[in-house]
Coordinates of C-alpha atoms in Angstrom, one line a residue:
M239 CA -11.4 -64.7 -3.9
S240 CA -14.2 -65.1 -0.4
N241 CA -13.5 -63.8 2.8
A242 CA -13.4 -67.6 3.6
E243 CA -10.4 -68.1 1.3
A244 CA -8.4 -65.2 2.5
S245 CA -5.2 -65.9 3.7
F246 CA -2.7 -62.4 4.0
L247 CA -4.2 -58.9 5.0
W248 CA -3.4 -57.2 2.0
Q249 CA -5.8 -59.5 -0.4
S250 CA -8.7 -57.9 1.3
V251 CA -8.2 -54.6 -0.1
S252 CA -7.3 -56.0 -3.5
R253 CA -10.9 -57.9 -2.9
W254 CA -12.9 -54.9 -2.3
A255 CA -10.6 -52.7 -4.6
Q256 CA -12.3 -54.9 -7.4
A257 CA -15.6 -55.4 -6.0
T258 CA -16.8 -52.1 -4.9
P259 CA -14.0 -49.4 -6.4
D260 CA -15.5 -46.2 -5.9
S261 CA -17.2 -47.0 -2.4
E262 CA -15.6 -45.3 0.2
V263 CA -13.1 -47.3 2.9
I264 CA -11.6 -44.4 5.5
V265 CA -13.1 -40.8 5.8
F266 CA -11.0 -38.5 7.7
G267 CA -12.0 -35.1 7.9
D268 CA -11.9 -33.7 4.3
I269 CA -10.4 -37.0 3.6
R270 CA -12.9 -40.0 1.5
M271 CA -11.0 -42.5 0.0
S272 CA -12.1 -44.7 -2.2
W273 CA -11.1 -48.5 -1.9
Q274 CA -9.5 -48.1 -5.5
E275 CA -7.5 -45.2 -3.9
F276 CA -6.6 -47.3 -1.0
A277 CA -5.3 -50.0 -3.1
R278 CA -2.9 -47.8 -4.9
Q279 CA -1.6 -46.1 -1.9
V280 CA -0.6 -49.4 -0.1
D281 CA 1.0 -50.1 -3.4
L282 CA 3.1 -46.9 -3.4
A283 CA 4.0 -47.7 0.3
A284 CA 4.8 -51.2 -0.4
G285 CA 7.8 -50.3 -3.2
A286 CA 8.8 -47.2 -1.3
F287 CA 9.2 -50.1 1.6
L288 CA 10.8 -52.0 -1.3
E289 CA 13.7 -49.2 -2.1
L290 CA 14.5 -48.8 1.7
G291 CA 15.8 -51.7 1.9
V292 CA 12.7 -53.0 4.1
R293 CA 13.7 -57.5 4.1
P294 CA 10.9 -59.7 5.4
G295 CA 10.5 -59.9 9.4
D296 CA 12.1 -56.2 9.5
R297 CA 10.1 -53.5 11.3
I298 CA 8.2 -50.9 10.7
A299 CA 6.6 -48.2 12.9
L300 CA 4.0 -45.4 12.6
L301 CA 4.3 -42.8 14.8
A302 CA 1.4 -41.1 14.6
T303 CA -2.8 -40.8 15.3
A304 CA -5.5 -42.4 13.7
C305 CA -5.4 -40.9 10.6
P306 CA -5.2 -42.9 6.8
E307 CA -1.8 -43.3 6.7
F308 CA -2.1 -45.8 9.8
L309 CA -4.0 -48.2 7.7
V310 CA -2.2 -47.2 4.4
T311 CA 1.7 -48.1 6.3
Y312 CA 0.1 -51.3 8.2
I313 CA -1.4 -52.7 5.1
A314 CA 1.5 -52.0 2.9
A315 CA 3.7 -53.4 5.4
S316 CA 1.9 -56.6 5.3
K317 CA 2.5 -57.0 1.6
V318 CA 6.2 -56.9 2.0
G319 CA 6.7 -59.3 4.7
A320 CA 7.0 -57.1 7.2
I321 CA 6.1 -56.5 11.0
W322 CA 4.3 -53.2 11.6
V323 CA 3.9 -51.5 15.2
G324 CA 2.0 -48.4 16.1
L325 CA 3.8 -45.3 18.3
S326 CA 1.4 -43.5 20.1
P327 CA 2.6 -39.5 20.4
K328 CA 1.0 -39.6 23.7
F329 CA 4.3 -41.5 24.2
T330 CA 7.2 -39.4 26.1
L331 CA 10.3 -39.7 24.2
T332 CA 11.8 -42.4 27.1
E333 CA 9.0 -44.3 25.9
L334 CA 9.3 -44.4 22.5
L335 CA 13.0 -44.6 23.0
Y336 CA 12.4 -48.3 24.9
V337 CA 9.9 -49.3 22.4
V338 CA 12.5 -48.2 19.4
A339 CA 15.3 -49.8 21.4
D340 CA 13.5 -52.7 21.3
C341 CA 11.8 -53.7 17.6
Q342 CA 14.7 -51.9 16.0
P343 CA 12.3 -50.4 13.0
R344 CA 13.9 -50.5 9.6
V345 CA 11.5 -47.4 8.9
I346 CA 10.0 -45.1 10.7
V347 CA 7.1 -43.2 9.2
A348 CA 5.4 -40.1 11.1
Q349 CA 3.1 -37.2 11.1
A350 CA 4.7 -34.1 11.4
T351 CA 3.2 -32.7 14.8
Y352 CA 0.6 -33.4 17.6
E353 CA -0.7 -31.1 20.1
G354 CA 2.4 -28.9 19.0
A355 CA 4.8 -31.1 19.4
E356 CA 7.3 -31.5 16.4
L357 CA 7.3 -35.1 16.1
S358 CA 9.7 -34.9 13.1
T359 CA 12.1 -33.9 15.1
T360 CA 11.3 -36.9 17.8
S361 CA 11.7 -39.2 14.8
K362 CA 15.2 -37.9 14.3
A363 CA 16.2 -38.6 17.7
L364 CA 14.9 -42.1 17.8
A365 CA 16.6 -42.3 14.1
N366 CA 19.7 -41.6 15.5
S367 CA 19.3 -43.8 18.8
C368 CA 19.0 -47.6 16.4
A369 CA 21.4 -47.7 14.1
E370 CA 18.7 -50.1 12.6
I371 CA 16.2 -47.3 11.2
A372 CA 17.9 -46.6 7.5
N373 CA 15.1 -43.4 6.7
V374 CA 12.3 -41.5 8.0
L375 CA 9.1 -40.7 6.0
V376 CA 7.3 -37.5 7.3
F377 CA 3.9 -36.2 6.4
G378 CA 1.5 -33.3 7.4
A379 CA 4.3 -30.9 6.7
D380 CA 4.3 -28.0 4.1
D381 CA 7.9 -28.6 3.0
G382 CA 10.5 -29.8 0.0
D383 CA 10.2 -33.7 -0.8
V384 CA 13.7 -34.1 1.2
Y385 CA 14.7 -33.1 4.8
D386 CA 18.0 -34.5 4.3
A387 CA 19.7 -38.0 3.3
K388 CA 17.8 -40.1 5.8
V389 CA 14.5 -38.1 6.2
H390 CA 12.4 -37.5 3.7
S391 CA 8.7 -36.5 2.8
Y392 CA 5.9 -39.1 3.3
Q393 CA 4.3 -38.7 0.0
G394 CA 6.5 -37.3 -1.8
F395 CA 8.5 -40.5 -1.4
L396 CA 6.0 -42.7 -2.2
D397 CA 4.6 -40.4 -5.5
R398 CA 8.4 -40.9 -7.2
P399 CA 8.7 -43.1 -10.0
R400 CA 9.7 -46.6 -9.4
P401 CA 10.0 -48.9 -12.6
G402 CA 9.8 -52.0 -11.6
A403 CA 8.0 -51.7 -8.4
E404 CA 5.4 -53.9 -9.2
D405 CA 7.7 -56.9 -10.5
A406 CA 9.4 -56.6 -7.2
L407 CA 6.2 -56.2 -4.5
D408 CA 5.1 -59.6 -7.1
E409 CA 7.8 -61.2 -6.3
R410 CA 7.8 -60.5 -2.2
V411 CA 4.4 -61.3 -2.2
A412 CA 5.4 -64.9 -3.7
L413 CA 7.5 -65.3 -0.3
A414 CA 4.3 -65.1 2.1
S415 CA 2.8 -67.5 4.6
S416 CA -0.1 -66.9 6.6
G417 CA 2.3 -67.8 9.7
D418 CA 4.3 -65.0 9.2
D419 CA 4.1 -62.4 12.0
V420 CA 2.8 -59.0 10.3
L421 CA 1.8 -57.3 13.5
L422 CA 3.5 -56.1 16.5
I423 CA 1.4 -54.2 19.6
Y424 CA 3.5 -53.1 23.0
T425 CA 1.3 -54.3 25.7
S426 CA 0.9 -51.4 28.6
G427 CA 3.1 -52.2 30.8
S428 CA 0.8 -52.3 34.0
T429 CA 3.1 -54.9 35.7
G430 CA 6.5 -54.0 34.0
E431 CA 8.1 -53.3 31.1
P432 CA 5.9 -53.0 28.2
K433 CA 6.4 -56.5 25.9
G434 CA 6.0 -56.5 22.2
V435 CA 2.6 -58.9 21.3
L436 CA 3.5 -60.7 17.8
H437 CA 0.4 -61.7 15.5
S438 CA 0.5 -63.4 12.4
H439 CA -1.8 -63.0 9.0
E440 CA -4.0 -66.0 10.2
H441 CA -4.2 -64.7 13.9
I442 CA -5.9 -61.2 12.5
I443 CA -8.1 -63.2 9.7
R444 CA -9.1 -65.6 12.1
S445 CA -9.9 -62.9 14.9
V446 CA -12.1 -61.0 12.9
E447 CA -13.8 -63.6 11.3
V448 CA -15.7 -64.5 14.5
Q449 CA -15.8 -60.9 15.9
C450 CA -17.7 -59.5 12.3
Q451 CA -20.1 -62.8 12.6
H452 CA -21.4 -61.8 16.4
F453 CA -21.4 -58.2 15.9
K454 CA -22.7 -58.6 12.6
I455 CA -20.6 -56.4 10.7
G456 CA -20.9 -56.5 6.8
N457 CA -19.7 -54.1 3.8
D458 CA -23.0 -51.6 4.1
G459 CA -21.0 -50.8 7.9
R460 CA -19.8 -47.6 9.1
I461 CA -17.3 -48.1 12.1
L462 CA -16.4 -45.1 14.2
L463 CA -12.4 -45.3 14.9
H464 CA -11.0 -42.9 17.5
F465 CA -8.6 -45.8 19.6
P466 CA -4.4 -44.8 19.6
I467 CA -2.8 -46.8 16.8
N468 CA -1.0 -48.7 19.3
H469 CA -3.7 -50.8 20.4
V470 CA -5.6 -54.2 19.4
A471 CA -8.9 -52.0 19.1
A472 CA -7.4 -50.1 16.3
T473 CA -5.3 -52.4 14.4
V474 CA -7.7 -55.7 14.6
E475 CA -10.9 -55.1 15.9
M476 CA -12.0 -52.3 14.4
G477 CA -9.1 -51.3 11.7
F478 CA -8.8 -54.8 9.6
A479 CA -12.2 -56.0 10.9
A480 CA -13.6 -53.3 8.6
I481 CA -10.9 -54.0 6.1
F482 CA -12.1 -57.7 6.1
V483 CA -16.1 -57.2 5.7
G484 CA -15.4 -54.0 3.0
A485 CA -17.1 -51.2 5.9
T486 CA -16.3 -48.2 5.9
L487 CA -14.1 -46.6 8.8
I488 CA -14.7 -43.1 9.8
L489 CA -11.4 -42.0 11.3
M490 CA -10.7 -39.2 14.3
D491 CA -7.2 -38.6 15.8
R492 CA -8.3 -38.4 19.3
F493 CA -11.5 -39.2 21.5
D494 CA -13.4 -36.0 21.9
P495 CA -17.2 -36.8 23.4
I496 CA -19.0 -34.2 21.7
A497 CA -17.4 -34.1 18.4
S498 CA -17.7 -37.8 18.5
L499 CA -21.0 -37.4 18.7
E500 CA -21.5 -35.2 16.1
T501 CA -19.9 -37.8 14.1
I502 CA -21.7 -40.7 14.8
A503 CA -24.6 -38.5 13.2
S504 CA -23.5 -36.9 10.3
E505 CA -21.4 -40.3 9.4
R506 CA -24.1 -42.4 10.2
I507 CA -22.5 -45.0 12.3
T508 CA -23.7 -48.3 12.0
M509 CA -21.4 -50.3 15.4
L510 CA -20.0 -48.0 18.0
G511 CA -17.2 -49.9 20.1
Q512 CA -15.8 -47.7 23.2
V513 CA -14.7 -48.2 26.4
P514 CA -16.7 -47.7 29.2
V515 CA -15.1 -44.3 30.4
M516 CA -16.3 -43.3 26.9
Y517 CA -19.8 -43.8 26.7
L518 CA -19.7 -42.3 30.0
M519 CA -18.3 -39.0 29.2
Q520 CA -20.5 -38.9 26.3
M521 CA -23.6 -39.3 28.0
S522 CA -22.4 -36.5 30.4
T523 CA -23.0 -34.1 27.2
P524 CA -26.3 -32.5 26.7
R525 CA -26.2 -33.8 23.4
F526 CA -26.3 -37.4 23.8
R527 CA -29.7 -37.0 24.6
T528 CA -30.8 -35.4 21.4
L529 CA -28.8 -37.2 18.8
D530 CA -30.5 -39.6 16.3
W531 CA -29.2 -43.2 17.4
S532 CA -31.3 -44.6 14.8
R533 CA -28.8 -46.1 12.6
V534 CA -26.9 -48.0 15.6
S535 CA -27.3 -51.2 15.0
S536 CA -24.8 -52.4 17.6
F537 CA -23.6 -51.0 20.8
V538 CA -20.2 -52.8 22.3
W539 CA -17.6 -52.4 24.9
G540 CA -14.8 -54.0 26.4
G541 CA -11.8 -53.5 28.6
S542 CA -13.2 -53.3 31.7
A543 CA -17.2 -54.0 33.0
A544 CA -19.8 -51.7 32.6
P545 CA -20.8 -49.1 35.4
R546 CA -24.9 -49.6 35.5
L547 CA -25.4 -45.6 34.6
M548 CA -23.6 -46.8 31.5
L549 CA -25.8 -50.2 30.9
E550 CA -29.1 -47.8 31.8
G551 CA -28.3 -45.3 29.0
L552 CA -27.8 -47.8 26.2
K553 CA -30.7 -50.0 27.2
A554 CA -32.8 -46.6 26.9
L555 CA -31.2 -45.7 23.3
A556 CA -31.6 -49.4 22.0
A557 CA -35.5 -49.5 23.5
G558 CA -35.7 -47.4 20.7
S559 CA -34.1 -49.0 17.8
D560 CA -33.7 -52.4 18.6
A561 CA -29.8 -52.4 18.5
A562 CA -27.7 -54.9 20.1
L563 CA -26.0 -54.3 23.1
M564 CA -22.3 -56.4 23.1
T565 CA -19.4 -57.6 25.1
G566 CA -16.8 -59.5 25.6
Y567 CA -13.4 -60.5 26.9
G568 CA -10.5 -60.3 24.8
S569 CA -6.7 -59.2 25.1
T570 CA -3.3 -57.9 22.8
E571 CA -2.2 -61.1 23.4
L572 CA -5.3 -63.2 22.1
C573 CA -5.6 -60.7 19.2
G574 CA -9.4 -59.3 20.3
F575 CA -12.0 -60.5 21.5
V576 CA -12.7 -64.3 22.3
T577 CA -15.8 -64.3 24.6
Y578 CA -18.9 -62.7 23.5
S579 CA -21.9 -62.3 25.0
H580 CA -25.9 -62.6 23.3
P581 CA -28.1 -59.6 22.3
D582 CA -30.6 -61.5 24.6
D583 CA -28.8 -61.6 27.5
D584 CA -30.0 -59.4 30.3
F585 CA -28.9 -56.8 32.4
E586 CA -27.7 -58.5 35.0
R587 CA -25.4 -61.1 32.9
L588 CA -24.1 -57.7 30.8
T589 CA -23.3 -55.9 33.8
N590 CA -21.1 -58.5 35.5
S591 CA -20.1 -61.3 33.0
A592 CA -17.7 -61.2 29.7
G593 CA -20.0 -63.4 27.7
R594 CA -19.3 -67.0 27.0
V595 CA -16.1 -68.7 24.5
V596 CA -17.1 -69.2 20.6
E597 CA -15.3 -71.7 18.2
P598 CA -12.5 -71.9 17.4
F599 CA -11.4 -70.9 20.6
Q600 CA -11.4 -73.2 24.1
M601 CA -11.1 -71.8 27.5
K602 CA -10.6 -73.2 30.9
I603 CA -10.6 -72.1 34.6
V604 CA -7.0 -73.7 36.6
D605 CA -5.5 -73.7 39.8
E606 CA -2.3 -72.7 40.7
V607 CA -0.7 -75.7 39.4
R608 CA -2.7 -75.3 36.2
D609 CA -4.9 -78.4 36.6
E610 CA -8.8 -77.3 35.7
V611 CA -10.8 -76.5 37.9
A612 CA -14.7 -77.2 38.8
V613 CA -17.9 -75.0 37.8
G614 CA -17.6 -72.1 40.2
V615 CA -14.4 -72.1 41.6
I616 CA -12.0 -68.9 40.7
G617 CA -8.9 -69.5 39.1
E618 CA -6.5 -68.7 36.3
V619 CA -8.3 -67.8 33.3
A620 CA -6.4 -69.5 30.4
F621 CA -7.9 -70.1 26.1
R622 CA -6.5 -71.7 23.2
G623 CA -7.3 -71.4 19.8
P624 CA -5.5 -70.1 16.2
V625 CA -5.4 -66.6 17.6
V626 CA -2.7 -66.9 21.0
M627 CA 0.0 -64.6 20.2
T628 CA 3.3 -66.3 18.1
G629 CA 4.8 -65.1 21.3
Y630 CA 7.2 -61.8 22.8
L631 CA 9.5 -60.3 20.3
G632 CA 12.9 -61.5 21.7
N633 CA 11.5 -62.2 25.2
P634 CA 11.4 -66.6 24.8
E635 CA 11.6 -66.9 28.2
A636 CA 8.6 -64.6 29.3
S637 CA 6.5 -66.1 26.4
A638 CA 7.0 -69.5 27.6
D639 CA 6.1 -68.7 31.3
V640 CA 2.3 -68.1 29.5
I641 CA 2.0 -70.1 26.6
D642 CA 2.4 -74.1 27.7
E643 CA 3.2 -77.1 25.3
D644 CA 0.1 -77.6 24.4
G645 CA -1.0 -74.0 22.9
W646 CA -3.0 -72.8 26.1
Y647 CA -2.3 -69.1 26.9
F648 CA -2.6 -68.0 30.6
T649 CA -4.0 -64.9 30.8
G650 CA -3.2 -63.7 34.7
D651 CA -6.9 -62.5 34.9
M652 CA -8.7 -65.0 37.4
G653 CA -12.1 -65.5 37.4
C654 CA -14.9 -68.5 37.0
C655 CA -17.3 -69.9 34.9
D656 CA -21.4 -70.6 35.8
E657 CA -22.6 -73.6 34.9
D658 CA -24.1 -72.0 31.2
G659 CA -20.9 -71.6 30.6
Y660 CA -20.5 -67.3 30.7
L661 CA -17.4 -66.1 32.6
Y662 CA -17.1 -63.8 35.3
L663 CA -13.9 -61.9 36.1
S664 CA -12.3 -60.9 39.8
G665 CA -9.5 -59.7 38.6
R666 CA -6.1 -59.4 37.8
R667 CA -3.8 -62.9 39.8
S668 CA -0.9 -60.0 40.3
E669 CA -3.5 -57.6 41.9
M670 CA -5.0 -60.2 44.5
F671 CA -4.0 -59.8 48.0
K672 CA -4.4 -61.1 51.4
T673 CA -6.1 -59.9 54.4
G674 CA -6.2 -61.7 57.7
G675 CA -5.5 -64.8 55.5
E676 CA -8.5 -64.7 53.6
N677 CA -8.0 -64.1 49.6
V678 CA -9.7 -60.9 48.1
F679 CA -10.3 -59.6 44.6
P680 CA -10.1 -55.8 44.2
L681 CA -12.5 -56.1 41.4
E682 CA -15.5 -57.6 43.6
I683 CA -15.1 -54.8 45.4
E684 CA -14.8 -52.0 42.3
I685 CA -18.1 -53.8 40.9
V686 CA -19.9 -53.1 44.6
L687 CA -18.8 -49.8 44.5
E688 CA -19.9 -48.7 41.2
T689 CA -23.3 -49.6 41.9
H690 CA -23.6 -46.8 44.5
P691 CA -25.0 -44.1 43.1
A692 CA -22.5 -41.2 43.2
V693 CA -19.8 -43.8 42.4
L694 CA -18.8 -43.6 38.3
F695 CA -15.5 -45.5 38.8
A696 CA -13.3 -46.8 41.5
A697 CA -10.2 -48.6 42.3
V698 CA -8.8 -50.9 44.8
L699 CA -5.5 -52.1 46.3
G700 CA -4.2 -54.0 49.0
V701 CA -2.4 -51.8 51.0
P702 CA 0.8 -53.2 54.0
D703 CA -1.5 -53.5 57.5
P704 CA 0.5 -54.6 60.8
L705 CA -2.7 -56.5 61.9
F706 CA -3.9 -57.8 59.0
D707 CA -0.6 -58.0 56.6
E708 CA -2.8 -56.3 54.1
T709 CA -6.0 -54.2 53.7
G710 CA -8.2 -53.1 51.0
Y711 CA -7.9 -49.1 50.0
A712 CA -10.8 -47.8 47.8
Y713 CA -10.0 -44.8 45.2
V714 CA -13.4 -43.3 44.2
M715 CA -14.4 -41.0 41.3
L716 CA -17.8 -39.5 41.6
T717 CA -19.9 -38.9 38.6
P718 CA -20.7 -35.6 38.3
G719 CA -23.4 -33.9 40.0
T720 CA -23.0 -35.7 43.1
E721 CA -21.8 -36.3 46.6
T722 CA -20.9 -38.8 49.0
S723 CA -19.2 -39.8 52.1
A724 CA -16.2 -42.8 53.3
D725 CA -18.8 -43.5 55.8
D726 CA -21.6 -44.0 53.5
L727 CA -19.7 -46.2 51.0
R728 CA -18.3 -48.5 54.4
I729 CA -22.1 -49.2 55.0
H730 CA -22.8 -49.6 51.2
C731 CA -19.9 -52.3 51.1
R732 CA -21.1 -53.8 54.9
E733 CA -24.3 -54.9 53.3
R734 CA -22.9 -56.5 50.5
L735 CA -19.9 -57.6 51.0
A736 CA -18.2 -60.2 53.8
N737 CA -16.4 -58.3 56.8
F738 CA -12.9 -58.9 55.2
K739 CA -13.4 -57.6 52.3
V740 CA -14.6 -54.0 52.7
P741 CA -11.9 -51.1 52.4
K742 CA -10.2 -49.9 55.6
G743 CA -9.6 -46.3 53.6
F744 CA -11.1 -44.5 51.3
E745 CA -10.5 -42.0 49.1
I746 CA -13.0 -40.2 47.2
R747 CA -12.0 -38.1 44.0
R748 CA -13.3 -35.6 41.2
M749 CA -11.0 -37.6 38.5
L750 CA -8.3 -41.0 38.4
P751 CA -6.1 -41.8 36.4
L752 CA -6.8 -43.1 33.5
L753 CA -5.1 -45.3 30.7
P754 CA -5.1 -44.8 27.0
N755 CA -7.3 -48.0 26.5
G756 CA -9.6 -46.3 29.5
K757 CA -8.8 -48.8 32.1
I758 CA -7.9 -46.9 35.9
D759 CA -3.7 -46.8 36.0
K760 CA -3.6 -48.1 39.5
R761 CA 0.3 -48.3 38.8
S762 CA 0.0 -44.3 39.2
L763 CA -2.1 -44.7 42.2
W764 CA 0.7 -47.5 44.0
A765 CA 3.4 -44.8 42.8
E766 CA 1.3 -42.3 44.0
R767 CA 0.7 -43.9 47.7
H768 CA 4.5 -45.0 47.5
H769 CA 6.1 -41.6 46.7

């Protein structure tokens, strides 16, 4: 079976377990798991899920960091027809209760502890809150096979003898369709309560087919993954992409700038995908300048535009090794990247654009009534193709608001295209504000502010103004070791922006609140301002 013939997530595991049984698929601390062992663990987990009464379409939730159990339960869920959902241990109990009430998982798998917190206790609380949850499986604790009637040791339960499990699994697999939903990812909730995004086998496979081609990921690749498991970067762009092509995944349970650099060196990483803030944090350490980067063939970023400081640093590394610098545009609802830059793109395009849409995806820019606009005109960005989400779980109204009858997904992001088809983003439609009758997109101001040598990140909000209705207010995070002033930033903006776009207020900070995906948490800033 070739990659092109794969219709289901688990088939890639079967393929590589046969082709390269002794090669590494997962590295996690001292654990080095072969494809053969990975396939065995997947089948053990699948058999356990069937014994626990998991039916097609049921949800299986994992409360954990990026660890081997993440990939094992993810693929096992796909094999029994279930829908896998990742829960971040960084979530508060209130946040977890919301997600669990929304998706009502049949089984929760959880690591025992996280940064001193007893996740097994949290899991019991979640199980008690939701009648649908039949069992909780806990890993990473040094205790017996059974905690109580409902809570079991994960590995102990998996290793139980199950006569007939193979036949039962074959029967379940025979019922599967490539259009079955297999992955549930909750949005960040930056514009309201989080919504559960559903994706099928087909969406995920088509997404990584394109991505692996453009990022040149093959079975000799070694990919560092330190993202939370409830993000599309972990579940699709890195996690399943590596499984699909037979590459090796080096997992870290959290991002740490120094530890990640040491791992890049010791594990001979070939593909590094991060959000800009991660690269910048690494660049601020002395180890960044002494590391041997020669094995890294591609530096990839997404989630936000690249600050010039970051891009200059990566350009210097790539100059010595011919590594590719790549970015693009994607989202949870689109199952990953749908636009890509080109390795030959110049500095300005890498800094300002999100690349071009690639086949088999389509893109258009539309006005308020969703009619397509001309080249260079700002409008809402929309995409169509075999990666658009099935919809939001249990929320057909919200799904219909963003996906039309022709299959176009309207992103809520504003932007325009140049004559070469490159996408230039202006910001979220919901963030646009009017000042004196003029439309202002915060992203345009943020990009200008981030060209200032003292500015690492900037966030601009539209705030009420008695004269102009709204005006811009800029929060600025300084580059370590630098200083600036509000007057200096105002002059910098006036030299590069129309006067109505220049923020009326500036607040300079050493640190700004960040979301887990590395973006500035504007909702937190807004709440702080209106507290």
